[in-house]
Amino acid sequence: MINYEKILNPEQRQAATAGDGPLLVLAAAGTGKTHTLVYRVAHLLERGVPPEAILLLTFTNRAALEMLERARAVCGDQVGSVWSGTFHHVCNRFLRRYADRIGFRNDFIILDRDDARSLIDGCIKDLHIQSKDFPKKDVLASLFSNAASRGLGIGDVIDENLEALRVDVADIIRVGEAYVAKKAGLQAMDFDDLLTQGLRLITEHADICRSYQERFEHILVDEYQDTNGPQAKLVDLLAAQRRNVMAVGDDFQCIYSWRGADFRNIMEFPKRYPSCVIIKLERNYRSVPEILAVANACIAGNPDQFQKVLRATRPERAKPRVLRLRDGNEQADAVIRLIRRYRDDGYRFADMVVLYRAHFHSIELQVALGRAGIPCRITSGVGVFEQAHVKDVLAMLRVCTRPDDRLGFDRLLGMLRGVGIKTLDGWWAKLGERFDSADPAQRQALAALMRPSARGEWEPLDKLFGEYHDEGLAANGGELIERFFERFYKTYMARTYEFADRRAEDIRELEVQIMRAASVPAFLSEVALLTNVDHEYNRRNRGEEEDAVQLGTVHQAKGLEWPVVFVIWAAEGMFPSSRTLDEPSGDAEERRLFYVAVTRARDELVLAVPEIRRTRDGGMFFCKPSRFISELPRELVRESFGNRM
């Protein structure tokens, strides 16, 4: 018999050993959510519930495996029969048995990402859509996935980036319908279909639904706040008969609405299950009391939430720092000085993370860390200067400055419609294996090689090359990038890449950063050195033990923790994001995001608040401190100004 009183705190024990009926466990940050779920599984098995009658739904298969491994250590190999995995994994099990009931063979094909995009590309060609601005396959795949995750029609999720392309929405819907038909003809499903078709299966076939309702005596759902509409509906259908569903999550950490997570699922759980027991896990085992005081203060005023107060179990330490800084330059210097100081205090680089609201916030710091020789690793695995859209813009700069840069030539000219590698090979050979953008005759010769469809897109680039050399834009790289973006790249990016609005922010920040270099060639040299040094460092330090400061967005950091956390650009319009604040629930979700950032820290928390943002023309505008900083009681933090730390 398991001694629950010895192993679990009172709230965890209440959740793990609860009787039958619906249960909502509100597990605040760092309160032992996984620990509680593991012992819930153990308790059910101890009660005599057959392992195959337990369904454990998680958001990653890795999370499910971790929980079952921990449960196996507690109660033995019988946990191997527990149904566990992601929603998609479990739906795949349903479909492998019953797909024939909805018109698919049980051995249907699962399309990977590349397969799905190739199929979409084929649909565009089959429909003979001629619009030069029509979205490419990656953008459409993201759009179709967004619609599926929200349970909406394609037309309902078309955003302003696609509307700006001035394409016919009906054509996008036609491609979506053709894609569905092609998948059916191939007896194939993509990743999103596993969920939507699994839900369709048990919705349309009462006998199948009833068999799973009877099979699963208890359903446990991890990270319930991140469920989308179809996922919540699936849980409700499977639990409709016995109503033994345990939803574990934290409404304070609902930060993924942009990818379909529906905040209402967790908030309305008590309405859908009126007899549910609500248990709050508030004892935090991660952070020191001073950090928890900041977390509690920043989230307390959010509307429409289950009120919780994090309670510390660790001894007191120093208060979090708020750094009042002049600008991004001073911010980078301050972060680097503190990194070195914490390093001297015994922390490894890998014990520290710099978090930010959006990728473009980190460009200045990435450059500064490279200059300082401090190793860093981007949590996404891709640094700003290695992202496709940034490399596209850098290709324009490279062709402006280097006649022999074949790679830059290929990347830039490859953006023109209908231009592939064979065409580029032919052009390069006919141009004498060099392209001097300063030479009008060479630019004219290149245009003469082009088909009319490509020549029309080439004209703004041709003009821009002339302006670069005639107006001396080598000394004004920000202006060069601005013109390139507005005349050519803005449209290309919207039809080529998902999340175009976020990528545009990176490019705007690139305009600012290039103005700090002596010239465009000098900036390109610095970027090349930075990325090559990073690659060499990573080659020497592969594996989990790489000792490097980590950089990432707050979204990427959820579920992780570090001894030392820096949050940069805590200024209005940056964090919170001005783009998100325009949405009805934007302030509430931004506040939850800030709470997630704060609660990643175990020992030390540093909040950086620059007051000036530089512009590409050398100007500046003043930023108000983030509302999340201004609202904090002064006694909760220690403030420093400028370089006085």
XYZ file of C-alpha atoms in Angstrom:
645
model
C 0.000 0.000 0.000
C 1.223 3.509 -0.888
C 1.691 5.931 2.013
C 0.037 8.962 0.373
C 0.312 11.084 3.515
C 4.082 10.755 3.465
C 4.526 11.297 -0.277
C 1.956 13.998 -1.128
C 0.943 17.291 0.428
C -2.721 17.586 1.524
C -3.984 19.120 -1.742
C -2.071 16.698 -3.939
C -3.331 13.815 -1.794
C -6.940 15.011 -2.091
C -6.622 15.066 -5.893
C -4.786 11.754 -6.207
C -7.151 9.820 -3.928
C -10.456 11.455 -4.900
C -13.434 9.194 -5.477
C -15.522 8.950 -8.613
C -17.014 11.918 -10.405
C -15.641 14.948 -12.288
C -12.577 16.624 -10.837
C -10.908 19.917 -11.796
C -7.363 20.206 -10.452
C -6.045 23.753 -10.778
C -2.301 23.176 -10.626
C -0.476 26.495 -10.348
C 3.102 26.814 -11.593
C 5.660 24.589 -9.870
C 3.148 22.825 -7.610
C 3.804 19.202 -8.575
C 1.181 18.604 -11.255
C 2.948 15.606 -12.799
C 3.625 14.134 -9.358
C -0.094 14.342 -8.593
C -1.129 12.725 -11.878
C 1.322 9.860 -11.372
C -0.152 9.057 -7.962
C -3.684 9.416 -9.305
C -2.895 6.621 -11.760
C -1.328 4.599 -8.951
C -4.356 5.124 -6.697
C -6.819 4.032 -9.399
C -4.824 0.857 -9.980
C -4.648 0.275 -6.239
C -8.440 0.605 -6.082
C -8.759 -2.179 -8.625
C -9.492 -0.140 -11.754
C -8.131 -2.189 -14.693
C -5.190 -0.353 -16.324
C -6.834 -0.649 -19.768
C -9.840 1.231 -18.349
C -7.702 4.334 -17.652
C -7.204 6.920 -20.420
C -4.382 9.433 -19.892
C -4.355 12.286 -22.417
C -1.299 14.530 -22.708
C 0.043 17.091 -25.183
C 3.249 15.213 -25.968
C 3.971 11.517 -26.120
C 7.102 12.240 -24.117
C 4.970 13.567 -21.235
C 2.830 10.425 -21.308
C 5.897 8.163 -21.283
C 7.440 10.103 -18.404
C 4.278 9.778 -16.329
C 3.922 6.070 -16.997
C 7.600 5.438 -16.219
C 7.187 7.209 -12.898
C 3.958 5.314 -12.240
C 5.721 2.034 -13.096
C 8.318 2.779 -10.427
C 5.467 3.149 -7.932
C 3.163 0.262 -8.823
C 4.859 -2.025 -11.319
C 4.462 -3.127 -14.918
C 0.671 -3.151 -14.940
C 0.734 0.523 -15.969
C 1.860 -0.636 -19.416
C -1.779 -1.384 -20.264
C -2.957 2.151 -19.498
C -4.188 3.954 -22.625
C -1.932 6.990 -22.829
C -0.597 9.528 -25.292
C -1.577 12.649 -27.161
C -5.108 13.274 -28.415
C -3.890 12.497 -31.930
C -2.201 9.272 -30.819
C -5.359 8.015 -29.095
C -7.579 9.001 -32.040
C -5.237 7.090 -34.340
C -5.897 3.975 -32.229
C -9.645 4.511 -32.649
C -9.296 4.973 -36.396
C -7.031 1.975 -36.957
C -9.911 -0.158 -35.736
C -12.939 1.668 -37.135
C -11.820 3.978 -39.999
C -13.866 1.869 -42.445
C -17.008 3.214 -40.776
C -16.245 6.729 -42.085
C -15.050 5.782 -45.582
C -11.353 5.074 -44.970
C -9.445 1.818 -44.919
C -8.131 0.858 -41.509
C -4.619 0.891 -42.961
C -4.931 4.511 -44.111
C -1.741 6.496 -44.749
C -0.638 9.237 -42.348
C 0.856 12.155 -44.269
C 3.931 13.819 -42.840
C 4.486 17.576 -43.133
C 6.217 17.382 -46.519
C 3.622 14.972 -47.942
C 0.777 17.282 -46.929
C 2.409 20.341 -48.463
C 3.176 18.517 -51.713
C -0.470 17.473 -51.947
C -1.620 21.065 -51.414
C 0.808 22.244 -54.095
C -0.678 19.689 -56.477
C -4.181 20.990 -55.748
C -3.125 24.553 -56.633
C -1.725 23.351 -59.958
C -4.734 21.157 -60.730
C -7.071 24.119 -60.241
C -4.942 26.309 -62.572
C -4.954 29.232 -60.165
C -2.994 31.975 -61.881
C -2.881 34.784 -59.299
C 0.768 35.747 -58.800
C 0.058 36.600 -55.159
C -1.716 33.343 -54.348
C -0.432 31.877 -51.029
C 2.120 29.100 -51.255
C 1.675 25.612 -49.849
C 3.227 26.309 -46.426
C 0.883 29.231 -45.790
C -2.168 27.229 -46.889
C -1.149 24.215 -44.792
C -0.939 26.444 -41.727
C -4.309 27.983 -42.570
C -6.022 24.602 -42.987
C -4.474 23.379 -39.721
C -5.671 26.498 -37.905
C -9.214 25.907 -39.150
C -9.119 22.257 -38.060
C -7.800 23.039 -34.576
C -10.553 25.586 -34.019
C -13.302 23.503 -35.586
C -14.036 26.323 -38.056
C -14.382 26.726 -41.795
C -11.413 27.886 -43.842
C -13.016 31.210 -44.680
C -13.420 31.975 -40.970
C -9.684 31.920 -40.219
C -8.245 33.876 -43.154
C -6.272 36.678 -41.546
C -5.341 40.154 -42.650
C -2.037 39.010 -44.131
C -3.833 36.907 -46.735
C -6.490 39.554 -47.260
C -3.692 42.003 -48.088
C -2.662 39.770 -51.001
C -5.932 40.585 -52.759
C -6.587 36.991 -53.721
C -10.023 35.445 -54.118
C -11.015 33.759 -50.860
C -13.161 31.373 -52.900
C -9.984 30.065 -54.565
C -8.431 29.311 -51.168
C -11.575 27.439 -50.135
C -11.509 25.519 -53.438
C -7.941 24.415 -52.741
C -8.995 23.304 -49.259
C -11.864 21.262 -50.687
C -9.592 19.731 -53.330
C -7.057 18.847 -50.638
C -9.741 17.016 -48.631
C -10.853 15.145 -51.765
C -7.281 14.164 -52.679
C -6.630 12.817 -49.208
C -9.801 10.740 -49.373
C -8.815 9.408 -52.787
C -5.394 8.402 -51.497
C -6.850 6.928 -48.304
C -4.650 9.347 -46.385
C -4.985 11.615 -43.357
C -2.765 14.448 -42.207
C -1.937 15.128 -38.561
C -5.012 17.305 -37.950
C -7.284 14.721 -39.550
C -6.402 12.209 -36.855
C -8.198 14.408 -34.322
C -11.045 15.660 -36.501
C -11.768 12.270 -38.064
C -11.455 10.529 -34.700
C -13.993 12.964 -33.279
C -16.211 12.461 -36.312
C -16.046 8.694 -35.813
C -17.396 8.720 -32.273
C -19.830 11.559 -33.000
C -21.484 9.864 -35.968
C -21.453 6.285 -34.662
C -23.212 5.903 -31.341
C -22.248 2.257 -30.945
C -18.525 3.016 -31.224
C -18.853 5.975 -28.890
C -20.734 3.865 -26.363
C -18.108 1.108 -26.461
C -15.335 3.572 -25.545
C -17.518 5.264 -22.934
C -17.948 1.876 -21.282
C -14.289 0.958 -21.692
C -12.804 4.052 -20.065
C -13.753 4.158 -16.416
C -11.488 7.132 -15.740
C -10.145 9.822 -18.066
C -7.214 12.012 -16.987
C -6.284 15.092 -19.050
C -2.994 16.933 -18.565
C -2.533 20.643 -19.488
C -6.281 20.988 -19.885
C -6.011 24.769 -20.338
C -4.312 24.146 -23.702
C -7.142 22.103 -25.222
C -8.876 23.379 -28.333
C -12.553 22.982 -29.177
C -12.367 19.534 -30.825
C -10.176 18.155 -28.025
C -12.543 19.319 -25.283
C -15.502 17.893 -27.198
C -13.725 14.543 -27.539
C -13.162 14.374 -23.764
C -16.773 15.326 -23.035
C -18.093 12.632 -25.380
C -15.885 9.886 -23.939
C -16.730 10.909 -20.356
C -20.462 11.410 -20.946
C -21.535 8.079 -19.457
C -19.384 7.719 -16.331
C -18.337 11.372 -15.925
C -15.108 10.274 -14.241
C -12.915 12.912 -15.844
C -9.978 14.558 -14.068
C -8.928 17.774 -15.844
C -5.556 19.070 -14.656
C -4.399 22.501 -15.721
C -3.822 26.122 -14.824
C -5.949 28.895 -16.277
C -3.127 31.307 -15.311
C -0.968 29.593 -17.958
C -3.402 29.611 -20.881
C -1.175 31.359 -23.468
C -1.781 29.524 -26.743
C -4.990 31.063 -28.102
C -3.098 31.938 -31.307
C -2.808 28.248 -32.133
C -6.346 27.283 -31.161
C -6.327 26.770 -27.375
C -9.710 27.832 -26.021
C -9.631 29.511 -22.601
C -13.322 28.762 -22.141
C -12.693 25.009 -21.914
C -11.145 25.201 -18.456
C -13.212 28.158 -17.244
C -16.524 26.513 -18.157
C -15.599 23.044 -16.923
C -17.704 23.500 -13.743
C -20.686 24.474 -15.922
C -20.370 21.369 -18.080
C -19.776 19.239 -14.985
C -21.876 20.921 -12.260
C -21.004 18.317 -9.621
C -17.256 18.630 -10.111
C -14.876 18.954 -7.183
C -12.330 21.787 -7.578
C -8.921 21.318 -5.952
C -6.224 23.993 -6.050
C -2.534 23.127 -5.902
C -0.822 26.290 -4.650
C 2.282 25.072 -2.800
C 5.177 25.982 -5.067
C 8.337 23.874 -4.886
C 10.253 25.758 -7.595
C 10.744 29.422 -6.786
C 11.900 31.460 -3.811
C 9.212 33.487 -1.952
C 10.279 36.822 -3.432
C 9.715 35.598 -6.996
C 6.335 34.143 -6.061
C 5.288 37.472 -4.542
C 5.894 39.143 -7.923
C 4.010 36.369 -9.749
C 1.013 36.652 -7.417
C 0.924 40.434 -7.749
C 1.093 40.507 -11.549
C -1.730 37.986 -12.088
C -4.081 38.901 -9.228
C -6.135 41.459 -11.129
C -6.842 39.386 -14.232
C -10.568 38.994 -14.894
C -12.353 35.683 -15.405
C -9.984 33.341 -13.611
C -9.910 30.888 -10.737
C -8.107 32.847 -8.050
C -4.998 31.122 -6.719
C -2.084 32.285 -4.581
C 1.301 30.609 -4.921
C 2.717 29.661 -1.518
C 6.448 29.206 -1.085
C 8.158 26.147 0.355
C 11.710 27.446 -0.123
C 13.597 29.833 2.190
C 13.845 33.557 1.519
C 16.405 35.031 -0.869
C 17.014 38.367 -2.624
C 14.153 40.269 -4.241
C 13.842 40.255 -8.059
C 15.682 43.054 -9.862
C 14.025 45.708 -12.013
C 16.606 47.387 -14.252
C 15.629 50.857 -15.507
C 17.712 51.298 -18.647
C 18.137 53.917 -21.320
C 17.806 51.763 -24.446
C 18.346 48.320 -25.955
C 22.091 48.890 -26.101
C 22.329 49.554 -22.383
C 19.990 46.610 -21.788
C 22.342 44.253 -23.642
C 25.345 45.579 -21.680
C 23.509 45.159 -18.359
C 22.415 41.595 -19.150
C 25.965 40.634 -20.135
C 27.418 42.114 -16.928
C 24.901 40.217 -14.802
C 25.500 36.977 -16.704
C 29.196 37.288 -15.866
C 28.390 38.126 -12.252
C 26.122 35.104 -11.848
C 28.787 33.000 -13.513
C 31.290 34.210 -10.904
C 28.759 33.265 -8.220
C 28.869 29.643 -9.379
C 26.045 29.382 -11.904
C 26.756 27.797 -15.273
C 25.761 29.602 -18.468
C 23.168 26.855 -18.987
C 21.531 27.828 -15.670
C 20.504 31.160 -17.213
C 17.845 32.077 -19.746
C 16.837 35.319 -21.436
C 13.128 35.420 -22.237
C 11.314 37.840 -24.516
C 7.876 38.366 -25.979
C 8.879 38.148 -29.649
C 11.955 36.971 -31.541
C 12.874 40.404 -32.850
C 13.449 41.619 -29.273
C 16.572 39.443 -29.116
C 18.458 40.596 -32.232
C 20.464 43.276 -30.425
C 21.324 40.930 -27.557
C 22.367 38.083 -29.860
C 24.861 40.380 -31.561
C 26.141 41.678 -28.205
C 26.581 38.177 -26.768
C 28.552 37.198 -29.863
C 30.837 40.198 -29.462
C 31.293 39.414 -25.760
C 32.213 35.799 -26.480
C 29.400 34.440 -24.324
C 27.995 31.189 -25.762
C 24.250 31.208 -26.308
C 21.686 28.771 -27.617
C 18.285 29.639 -29.037
C 15.609 27.408 -27.494
C 13.931 27.057 -30.898
C 17.264 25.880 -32.317
C 17.276 28.659 -34.934
C 18.892 32.031 -34.319
C 17.406 35.209 -35.747
C 20.007 35.419 -38.511
C 19.357 31.798 -39.492
C 15.607 32.218 -39.977
C 14.447 31.949 -43.569
C 12.894 35.404 -43.850
C 15.948 37.133 -42.373
C 18.239 35.188 -44.716
C 16.034 36.313 -47.617
C 16.598 39.957 -46.721
C 20.309 39.403 -46.171
C 20.467 37.870 -49.671
C 19.419 41.240 -51.125
C 22.221 42.943 -49.207
C 24.729 40.310 -50.332
C 23.883 40.689 -54.029
C 24.225 44.466 -53.666
C 27.755 44.114 -52.341
C 29.315 40.979 -53.865
C 29.232 40.245 -57.634
C 30.561 36.714 -57.042
C 28.059 35.700 -54.324
C 26.335 32.805 -56.073
C 24.428 31.684 -52.961
C 22.986 35.159 -52.411
C 22.110 35.390 -56.110
C 20.279 32.059 -56.012
C 18.329 32.920 -52.867
C 17.258 36.361 -54.079
C 16.414 35.492 -57.680
C 14.791 32.250 -56.537
C 12.004 34.374 -55.032
C 10.776 35.277 -58.527
C 7.821 33.277 -59.825
C 8.695 30.178 -61.813
C 12.422 30.413 -61.156
C 14.060 27.176 -60.013
C 17.582 25.896 -59.643
C 17.958 24.906 -63.315
C 16.916 28.373 -64.444
C 19.341 29.945 -61.981
C 22.160 27.690 -63.222
C 21.509 28.876 -66.790
C 21.362 32.557 -65.846
C 24.565 32.372 -63.819
C 26.444 30.699 -66.671
C 25.206 33.207 -69.275
C 26.163 36.120 -67.008
C 29.731 34.840 -66.877
C 29.385 33.400 -63.357
C 29.144 36.793 -61.725
C 26.465 39.446 -61.348
C 27.532 43.020 -60.761
C 24.411 44.791 -59.480
C 26.131 48.153 -60.013
C 26.327 47.544 -63.773
C 23.117 48.589 -65.603
C 24.169 46.517 -68.625
C 24.381 43.348 -66.526
C 21.018 44.051 -64.919
C 19.529 44.535 -68.375
C 21.140 41.318 -69.619
C 19.643 39.426 -66.681
C 16.184 40.869 -67.364
C 16.436 39.771 -71.007
C 16.871 36.156 -69.851
C 13.618 36.207 -67.872
C 10.127 35.141 -68.788
C 7.491 37.894 -68.594
C 6.067 36.592 -65.275
C 9.457 36.869 -63.573
C 10.431 40.091 -65.337
C 7.514 41.959 -63.781
C 8.675 41.026 -60.289
C 12.305 41.785 -61.182
C 11.642 45.434 -62.030
C 11.432 46.758 -58.424
C 14.641 44.871 -57.589
C 16.372 46.285 -60.653
C 15.400 49.798 -59.612
C 16.527 49.164 -56.036
C 19.980 48.006 -57.190
C 20.345 51.251 -59.104
C 19.324 53.307 -56.065
C 21.727 51.410 -53.796
C 24.719 52.314 -55.944
C 23.601 55.758 -57.150
C 22.392 57.061 -53.769
C 25.108 55.547 -51.609
C 22.743 53.325 -49.628
C 25.695 51.219 -48.485
C 25.893 53.709 -45.621
C 22.132 53.572 -45.008
C 21.288 49.895 -44.855
C 18.058 50.492 -42.942
C 16.658 52.501 -45.841
C 17.698 49.766 -48.258
C 15.876 47.091 -46.244
C 12.803 49.318 -45.877
C 12.517 49.840 -49.646
C 13.127 46.163 -50.366
C 10.445 45.155 -47.878
C 7.790 47.605 -49.085
C 8.332 47.196 -52.831
C 8.929 43.462 -53.057
C 9.365 41.348 -49.970
C 6.200 42.218 -48.034
C 4.019 40.529 -50.657
C 6.426 37.644 -51.171
C 6.558 36.970 -47.425
C 2.766 37.009 -47.011
C 2.266 34.402 -49.720
C 5.289 32.300 -48.735
C 5.494 32.109 -44.939
C 3.072 31.551 -42.085
C 2.913 34.181 -39.315
C 3.979 36.918 -41.724
C 3.127 39.698 -39.269
C 5.594 38.329 -36.698
C 8.292 37.910 -39.325
C 7.784 41.528 -40.376
C 8.724 42.589 -36.832
C 12.070 40.815 -37.204
C 12.759 42.699 -40.415
C 11.836 46.065 -38.875
C 14.306 45.395 -36.060
C 16.943 44.394 -38.628
C 16.540 47.863 -40.140
C 17.436 49.381 -36.771
C 20.385 47.084 -36.063
C 22.060 47.554 -39.449
C 22.259 51.293 -38.829
C 24.731 50.640 -36.007
C 27.232 49.152 -38.446
C 29.570 51.339 -40.471
C 28.127 50.033 -43.741
C 26.154 47.212 -45.327
C 29.349 45.179 -46.041
C 30.481 45.673 -42.428
C 27.136 44.431 -41.133
C 27.227 41.363 -43.372
C 30.722 40.543 -42.125
C 29.593 40.785 -38.522
C 26.573 38.551 -39.132
C 28.707 35.971 -40.964
C 31.221 35.931 -38.124
C 28.489 35.631 -35.501
C 26.701 32.711 -37.168
C 29.922 30.868 -38.029
C 31.227 31.220 -34.462
C 27.876 29.947 -33.166
C 27.993 26.945 -35.486
C 31.556 26.115 -34.481
C 30.672 26.398 -30.803
C 27.648 24.143 -31.242
C 29.742 21.567 -33.093
C 32.082 21.418 -30.113
C 29.298 21.287 -27.572
C 26.587 19.038 -28.927
C 24.238 17.318 -26.511
C 22.156 18.193 -23.497
C 25.134 19.367 -21.433
C 26.045 22.285 -23.683
C 26.987 25.147 -21.357
C 25.396 28.131 -23.045
C 23.003 30.887 -22.024
C 19.602 30.086 -23.451
C 17.462 32.592 -25.336
C 13.820 32.086 -26.222
C 10.299 33.409 -26.302
C 8.084 32.962 -23.269
C 5.845 30.642 -25.299
C 8.810 28.321 -25.868
C 9.715 28.417 -22.169
C 6.410 27.155 -20.785
C 6.916 23.962 -18.806
C 10.632 24.698 -18.264
C 12.567 26.308 -15.419
C 15.987 27.854 -14.761
C 17.833 29.123 -11.684
C 18.308 32.556 -13.297
C 15.778 34.229 -15.601
C 16.094 37.542 -17.444
C 12.979 39.074 -19.026
C 13.944 41.797 -21.510
C 11.986 44.626 -23.120
C 9.402 44.856 -20.334
C 7.951 47.971 -21.957
C 4.517 48.889 -23.273
C 4.123 47.809 -26.884
C 6.853 45.212 -26.485
C 5.671 43.192 -23.476
C 2.682 43.434 -23.547
C 2.678 43.288 -27.343
C 0.846 46.134 -29.035
C -0.363 43.714 -31.695
C -2.068 41.426 -29.178
C -3.545 44.247 -27.099
C -5.854 45.106 -30.000
C -7.684 41.809 -29.456
C -10.617 41.607 -26.990
C -8.854 39.409 -24.424
C -5.365 40.605 -25.305
C -4.506 42.240 -21.972
C -5.552 39.145 -19.998
C -3.513 36.743 -22.121
C -0.467 39.027 -22.123
C -0.670 39.141 -18.332
C -0.801 35.346 -18.206
C 2.243 35.270 -20.476
C 4.149 37.567 -18.126
C 3.159 35.311 -15.212
C 4.566 32.313 -17.092
C 7.838 34.208 -17.655
C 8.184 35.115 -13.967
C 7.408 31.604 -12.727
C 10.188 30.030 -14.819
C 12.727 31.436 -12.320
C 13.949 29.415 -9.344
C 16.525 31.676 -7.637
C 17.011 34.958 -9.475
C 14.677 37.078 -11.619
C 15.775 40.152 -13.580
C 13.217 42.376 -15.347
C 14.778 44.790 -17.855
C 12.884 48.013 -18.697
C 14.458 50.168 -21.448
C 12.896 53.600 -21.892
C 13.968 54.304 -25.493
C 13.568 52.374 -28.737
C 15.827 53.370 -31.609
C 14.540 53.748 -35.155
C 16.374 52.981 -38.380
C 16.804 56.667 -39.221
C 18.679 57.309 -35.990
C 15.641 58.653 -34.177
C 14.073 57.416 -30.994
C 10.789 57.198 -29.189
C 10.118 56.814 -25.513
C 8.539 53.672 -24.094
C 6.447 53.529 -20.978
C 7.399 50.764 -18.567
C 5.270 47.668 -19.004
C 2.025 47.835 -17.058
C 3.151 44.575 -15.448
C 6.108 46.459 -13.950
C 4.259 49.682 -13.087
C 1.562 47.784 -11.203
C 4.026 45.925 -8.966
C 4.229 47.193 -5.374
C 7.627 48.853 -5.022
C 8.508 46.829 -1.938
C 8.490 43.574 -3.926
C 11.505 44.444 -6.096
C 14.897 46.117 -5.945
C 15.355 48.771 -8.614
C 18.533 49.866 -10.338
C 18.975 52.682 -12.846
C 21.256 52.615 -15.846
C 24.554 50.913 -15.186
C 24.319 51.296 -11.397
C 23.754 47.661 -10.413
